[in-house]
Coordinates of C-alpha atoms in Angstrom, one line a residue:
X31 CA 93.5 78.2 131.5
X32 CA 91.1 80.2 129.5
X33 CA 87.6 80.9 130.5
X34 CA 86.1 80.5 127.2
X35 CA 86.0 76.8 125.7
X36 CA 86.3 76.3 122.1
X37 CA 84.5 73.5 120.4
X38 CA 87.4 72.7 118.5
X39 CA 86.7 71.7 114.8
X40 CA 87.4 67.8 114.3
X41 CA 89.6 69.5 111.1
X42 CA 91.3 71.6 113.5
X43 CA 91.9 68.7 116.2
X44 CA 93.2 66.0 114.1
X45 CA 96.3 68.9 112.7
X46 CA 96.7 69.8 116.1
X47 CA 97.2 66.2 117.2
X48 CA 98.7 64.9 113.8
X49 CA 101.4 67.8 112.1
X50 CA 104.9 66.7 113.0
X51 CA 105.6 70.3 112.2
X52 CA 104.0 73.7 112.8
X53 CA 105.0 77.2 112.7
X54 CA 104.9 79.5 116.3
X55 CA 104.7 83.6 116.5
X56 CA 105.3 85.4 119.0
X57 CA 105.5 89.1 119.6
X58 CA 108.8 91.6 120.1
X59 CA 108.6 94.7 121.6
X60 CA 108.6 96.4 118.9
X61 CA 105.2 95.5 117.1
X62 CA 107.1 93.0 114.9
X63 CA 106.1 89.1 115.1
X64 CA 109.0 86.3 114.9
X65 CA 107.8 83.2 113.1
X66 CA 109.7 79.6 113.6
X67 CA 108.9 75.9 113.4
X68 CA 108.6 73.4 116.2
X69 CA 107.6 69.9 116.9
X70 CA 104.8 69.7 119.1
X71 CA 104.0 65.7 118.5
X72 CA 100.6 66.3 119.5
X73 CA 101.0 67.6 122.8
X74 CA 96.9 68.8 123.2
X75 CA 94.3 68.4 125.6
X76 CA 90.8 69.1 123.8
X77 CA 88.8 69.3 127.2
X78 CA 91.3 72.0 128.5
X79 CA 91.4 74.0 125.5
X80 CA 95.7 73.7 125.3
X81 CA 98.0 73.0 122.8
X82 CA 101.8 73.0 124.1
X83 CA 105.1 72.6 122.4
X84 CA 108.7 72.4 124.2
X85 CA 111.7 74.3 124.0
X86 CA 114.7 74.5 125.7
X87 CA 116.7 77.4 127.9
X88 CA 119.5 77.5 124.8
X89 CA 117.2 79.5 123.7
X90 CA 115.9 82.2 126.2
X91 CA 115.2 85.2 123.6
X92 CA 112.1 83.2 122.9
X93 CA 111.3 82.6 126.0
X94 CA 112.4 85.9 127.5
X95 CA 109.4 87.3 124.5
X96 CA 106.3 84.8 125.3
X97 CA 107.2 85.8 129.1
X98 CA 106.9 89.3 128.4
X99 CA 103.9 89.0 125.6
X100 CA 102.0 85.6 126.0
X101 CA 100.0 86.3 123.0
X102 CA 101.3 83.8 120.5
X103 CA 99.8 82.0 117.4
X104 CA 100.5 78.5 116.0
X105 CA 99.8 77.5 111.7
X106 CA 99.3 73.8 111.1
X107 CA 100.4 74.7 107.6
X108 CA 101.7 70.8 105.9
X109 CA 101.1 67.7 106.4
X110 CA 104.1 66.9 105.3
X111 CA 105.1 63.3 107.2
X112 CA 102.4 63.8 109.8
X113 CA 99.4 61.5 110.9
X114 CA 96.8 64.3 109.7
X115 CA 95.5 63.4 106.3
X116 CA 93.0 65.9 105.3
X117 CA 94.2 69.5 103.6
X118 CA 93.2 72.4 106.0
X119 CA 94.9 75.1 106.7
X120 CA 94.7 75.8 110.7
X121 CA 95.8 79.0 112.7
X122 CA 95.6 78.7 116.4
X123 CA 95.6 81.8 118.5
X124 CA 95.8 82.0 122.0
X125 CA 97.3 83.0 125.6
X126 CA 101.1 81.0 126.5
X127 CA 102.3 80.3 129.6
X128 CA 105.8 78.7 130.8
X129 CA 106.5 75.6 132.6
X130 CA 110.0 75.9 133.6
X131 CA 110.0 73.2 135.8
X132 CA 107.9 70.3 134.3
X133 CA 107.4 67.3 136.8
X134 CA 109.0 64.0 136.3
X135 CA 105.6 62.7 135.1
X136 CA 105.3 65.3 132.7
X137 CA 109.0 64.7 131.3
X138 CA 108.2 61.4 131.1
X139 CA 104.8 61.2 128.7
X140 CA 106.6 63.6 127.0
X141 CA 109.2 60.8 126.3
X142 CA 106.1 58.6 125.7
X143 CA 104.7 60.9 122.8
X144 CA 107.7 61.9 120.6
X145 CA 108.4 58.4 119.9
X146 CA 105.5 57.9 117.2
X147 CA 106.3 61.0 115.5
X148 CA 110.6 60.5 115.8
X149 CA 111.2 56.9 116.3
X150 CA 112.5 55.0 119.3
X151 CA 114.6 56.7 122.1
X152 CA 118.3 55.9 122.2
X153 CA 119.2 54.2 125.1
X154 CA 122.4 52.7 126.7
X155 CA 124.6 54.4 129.0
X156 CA 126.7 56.7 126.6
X157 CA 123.3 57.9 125.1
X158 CA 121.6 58.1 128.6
X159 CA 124.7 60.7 129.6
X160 CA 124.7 62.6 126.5
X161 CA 121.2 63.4 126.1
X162 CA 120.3 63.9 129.8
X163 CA 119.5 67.8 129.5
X164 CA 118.2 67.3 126.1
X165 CA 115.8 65.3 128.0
X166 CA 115.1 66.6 131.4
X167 CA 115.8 70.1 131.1
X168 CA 113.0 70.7 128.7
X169 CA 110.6 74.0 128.9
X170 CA 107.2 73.8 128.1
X171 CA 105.0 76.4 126.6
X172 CA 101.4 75.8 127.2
X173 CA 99.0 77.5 125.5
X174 CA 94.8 78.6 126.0
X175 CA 93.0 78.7 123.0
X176 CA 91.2 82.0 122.3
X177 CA 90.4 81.7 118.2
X178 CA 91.0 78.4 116.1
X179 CA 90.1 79.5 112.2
X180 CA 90.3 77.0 109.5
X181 CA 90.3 77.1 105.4
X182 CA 89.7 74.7 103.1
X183 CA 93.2 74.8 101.5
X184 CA 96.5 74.7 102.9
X185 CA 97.3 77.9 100.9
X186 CA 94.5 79.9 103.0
X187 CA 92.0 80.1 100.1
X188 CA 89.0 79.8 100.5
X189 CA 86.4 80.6 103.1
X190 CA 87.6 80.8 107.0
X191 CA 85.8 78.8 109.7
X192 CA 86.3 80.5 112.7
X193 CA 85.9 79.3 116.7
X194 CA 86.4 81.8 119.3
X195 CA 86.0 85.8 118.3
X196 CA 85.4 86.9 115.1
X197 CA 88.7 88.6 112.8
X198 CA 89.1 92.0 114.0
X199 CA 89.6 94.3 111.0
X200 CA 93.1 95.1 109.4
X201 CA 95.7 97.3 112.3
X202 CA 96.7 99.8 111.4
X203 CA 99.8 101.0 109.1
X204 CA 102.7 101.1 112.1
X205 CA 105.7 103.9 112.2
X206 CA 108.7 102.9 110.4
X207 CA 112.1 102.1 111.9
X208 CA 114.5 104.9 112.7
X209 CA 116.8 102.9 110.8
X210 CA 114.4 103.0 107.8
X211 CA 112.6 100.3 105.8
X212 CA 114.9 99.5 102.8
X213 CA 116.6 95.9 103.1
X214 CA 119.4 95.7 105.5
X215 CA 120.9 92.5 104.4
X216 CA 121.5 91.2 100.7
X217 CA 117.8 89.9 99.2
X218 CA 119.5 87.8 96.1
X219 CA 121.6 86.1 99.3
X220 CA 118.5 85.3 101.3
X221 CA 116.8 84.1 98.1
X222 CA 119.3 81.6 97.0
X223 CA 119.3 80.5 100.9
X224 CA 115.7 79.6 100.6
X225 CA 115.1 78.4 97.2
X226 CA 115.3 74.7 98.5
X227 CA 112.8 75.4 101.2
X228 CA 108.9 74.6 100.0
X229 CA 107.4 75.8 103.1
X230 CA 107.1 80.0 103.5
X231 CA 105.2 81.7 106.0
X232 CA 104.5 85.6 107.3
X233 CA 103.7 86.4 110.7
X234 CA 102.5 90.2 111.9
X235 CA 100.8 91.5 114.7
X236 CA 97.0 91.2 114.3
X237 CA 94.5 94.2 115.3
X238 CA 93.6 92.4 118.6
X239 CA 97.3 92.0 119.6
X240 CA 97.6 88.7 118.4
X241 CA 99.9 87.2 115.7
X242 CA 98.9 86.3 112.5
X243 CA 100.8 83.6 110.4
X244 CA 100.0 83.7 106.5
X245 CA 100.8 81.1 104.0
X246 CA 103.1 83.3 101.4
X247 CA 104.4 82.1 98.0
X248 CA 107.6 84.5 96.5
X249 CA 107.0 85.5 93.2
X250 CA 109.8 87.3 92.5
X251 CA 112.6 90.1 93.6
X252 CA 114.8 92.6 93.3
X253 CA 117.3 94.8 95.3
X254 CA 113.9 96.0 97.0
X255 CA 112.7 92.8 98.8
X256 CA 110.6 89.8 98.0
X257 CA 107.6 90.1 96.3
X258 CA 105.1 88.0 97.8
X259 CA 101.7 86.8 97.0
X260 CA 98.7 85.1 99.5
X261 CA 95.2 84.7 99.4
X262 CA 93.3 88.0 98.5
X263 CA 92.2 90.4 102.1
X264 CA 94.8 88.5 104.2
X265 CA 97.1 90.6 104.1
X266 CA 96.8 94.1 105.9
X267 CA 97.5 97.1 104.0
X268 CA 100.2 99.8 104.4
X269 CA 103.4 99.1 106.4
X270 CA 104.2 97.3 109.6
X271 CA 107.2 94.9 110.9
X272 CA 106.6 90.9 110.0
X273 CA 108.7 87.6 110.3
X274 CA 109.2 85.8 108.0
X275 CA 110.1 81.7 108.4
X276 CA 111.2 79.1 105.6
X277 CA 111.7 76.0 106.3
X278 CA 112.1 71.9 105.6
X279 CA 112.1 68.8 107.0
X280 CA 112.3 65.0 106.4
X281 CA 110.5 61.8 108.0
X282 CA 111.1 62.3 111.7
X283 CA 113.0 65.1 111.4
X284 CA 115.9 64.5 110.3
X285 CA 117.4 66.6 108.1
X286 CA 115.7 69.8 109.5
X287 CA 116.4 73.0 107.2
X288 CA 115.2 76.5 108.7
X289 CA 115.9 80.0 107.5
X290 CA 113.9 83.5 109.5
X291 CA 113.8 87.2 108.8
X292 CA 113.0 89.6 110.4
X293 CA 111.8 92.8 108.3
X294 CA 109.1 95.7 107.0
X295 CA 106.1 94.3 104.8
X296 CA 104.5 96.6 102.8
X297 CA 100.9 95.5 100.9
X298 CA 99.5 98.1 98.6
X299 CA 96.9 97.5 96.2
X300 CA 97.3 93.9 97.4
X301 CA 100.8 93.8 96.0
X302 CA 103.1 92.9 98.9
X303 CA 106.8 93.4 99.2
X304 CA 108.7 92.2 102.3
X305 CA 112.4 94.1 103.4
X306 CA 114.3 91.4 104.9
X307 CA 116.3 93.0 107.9
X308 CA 117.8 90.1 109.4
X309 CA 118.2 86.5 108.5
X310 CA 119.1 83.6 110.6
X311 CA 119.2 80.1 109.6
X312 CA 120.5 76.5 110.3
X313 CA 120.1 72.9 108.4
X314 CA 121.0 69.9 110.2
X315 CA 122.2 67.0 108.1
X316 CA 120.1 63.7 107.2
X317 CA 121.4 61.3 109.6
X318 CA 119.4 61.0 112.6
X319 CA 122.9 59.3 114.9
X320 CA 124.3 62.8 113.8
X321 CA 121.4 64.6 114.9
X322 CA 120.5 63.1 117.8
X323 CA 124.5 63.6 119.0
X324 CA 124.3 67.4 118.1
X325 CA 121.0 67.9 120.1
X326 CA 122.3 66.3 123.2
X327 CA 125.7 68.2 122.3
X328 CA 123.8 71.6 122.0
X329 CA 121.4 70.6 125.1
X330 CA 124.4 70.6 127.2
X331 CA 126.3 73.6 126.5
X332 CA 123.1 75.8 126.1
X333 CA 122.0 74.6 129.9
X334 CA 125.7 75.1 131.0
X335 CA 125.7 78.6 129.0
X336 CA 122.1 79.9 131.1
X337 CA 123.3 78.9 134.6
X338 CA 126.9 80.9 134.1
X339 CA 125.3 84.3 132.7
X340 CA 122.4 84.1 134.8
X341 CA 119.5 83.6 132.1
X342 CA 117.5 80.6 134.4
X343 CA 117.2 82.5 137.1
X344 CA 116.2 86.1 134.3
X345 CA 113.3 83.9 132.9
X346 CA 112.5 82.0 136.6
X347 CA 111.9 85.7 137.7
X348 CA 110.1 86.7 134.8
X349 CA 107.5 83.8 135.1
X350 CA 107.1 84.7 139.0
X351 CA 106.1 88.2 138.0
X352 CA 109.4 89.8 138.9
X353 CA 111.1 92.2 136.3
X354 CA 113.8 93.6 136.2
X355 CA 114.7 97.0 139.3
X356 CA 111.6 95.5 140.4

């Protein structure tokens, strides 16, 4: 737990509490920043100065990352089908650790607060088998608060409010890639991939080590990259390695739509272009019996999958401490 507590902004509190989804950076090794989207439902505690969301061991490269680099950053960027009604824009910045092994109590108000923001549980026996690791083999990440900044707008205009320390200044320009800066993967292909997804972010690695998430708009491309545009002095100039995350969602999510990159961004003269370099991407369909079926489908392989090749006990050892020829 941190030992600075932040008097969080009711502004800030209510999106924390309220957005059924956010967007989450965290740090690779390389000085780049991976943005995605998760559904917290509110998981806070104001008095303890945490914010959590959950994950599961199907995916360990995220895990394997915060482990290595707790410094992560969560945007409370729509209020798109959440309880929040107001239209602030909220970066939260802090410290993550990992609970691999959450107690029963723990799995259980869990259980208790997804329902207002998804619906009812599914209960019965079949259900009760197939989404038992979807479940109880949840991984929280738990998260101190070291900076909560606020604007006015959802698009990051405007003045920021911040709690915590102030913005360090701009980092510095980082070395390119060995493997160069160009695009690596066709940018009319990723465009046409996204066009149906309103809500597009950029995440970097702040001066202070921490990362940034940006509201972006894309105003345009060629064989170069996207052209993108956000509120004036947000963006750091020269060149440096950024995610990049586009996404949708419906009431409850169902019918999620997500597409990342990975690539270079390059701000000069406040113009911006961003090199895609990779691109992953899934959509689940709008029919939450199909959805729920596929999670507790996906639960049980992905557990399955970590026990045979030895990732549980990886990231158990890597939250002891222990790294590897340790």
């Amino acid at each position: 737990m941190t030992d600075t507590h932040l008097a969080w902004p009711d502004t800030a509190h209510e999106a924390i509490t309220g957005d059924l989804t956010v967007a989450v950076a965290y740090l690779t090794p390389a000085g780049g920043a991976v943005v995605t989207s998760v559904s917290p439902v509110g998981l806070a505690n104001r008095a303890a100065n945490q914010v959590s969301f959950t994950t599961s061991l199907g995916f360990p490269k995220k895990l394997e990352r915060i482990l290595n680099n707790p410094r992560v950053a969560l945007a409370y960027h729509t209020r798109t089908h959440g309880f929040a009604t107001h239209s602030h824009y909220v970066l939260a910045q802090g410290k993550a650790s990992v609970d691999l092994q959450p107690s029963v109590q723990r799995l259980a108000e869990l259980m208790d607060a997804t329902e207002p923001f998804f619906g009812k549980t599914k209960h019965g026996r079949v259900w009760d088998w197939l989404l038992r690791e979807y479940h109880q083999e949840r991984v929280f990440v738990d998260v101190d608060l070291e900076r909560i900044s606020t604007w006015p707008h959802l698009s990051a205009h405007g003045p920021a409010t911040v709690t915590g320390p102030s913005w360090p200044r701009h980092p510095a320009t980082q070395q390119p890639p060995k493997n160069g800066t160009t695009p690596r993967i066709p940018v009319s292909k990723l465009v046409r991939r996204i066009a149906a997804l309103p809500h597009r972010l950029l995440a970097y690695e702040g001066a202070d080590g921490s990362p940034v998430i940006l509201p972006v708009t894309v105003t345009g491309h060629d064989e170069t990259g996207l052209r993108l545009s956000a509120p004036p002095e947000l963006l750091p100039p020269g060149g440096r390695r950024a995610g990049f995350l586009a996404h949708a969602f419906r009431p409850q999510c169902v019918g999620v739509s997500m597409r990342t990159a990975t690539g270079w961004l390059t701000v000069d003269d406040g113009e911006a272009l961003y090199a895609p370099h990779t691109s992953v991407g899934m959509t689940a369909p709008p029919s939450r019996t199909v959805m729920t079926v596929a999670n507790g489908l996906l639960a049980k392989q992905g557990l399955r999958r970590a026990r045979r090749n030895g990732t549980t006990a990886h990231l158990h050892n890597l939250a002891a401490g222990v790294r590897p020829g340790a």
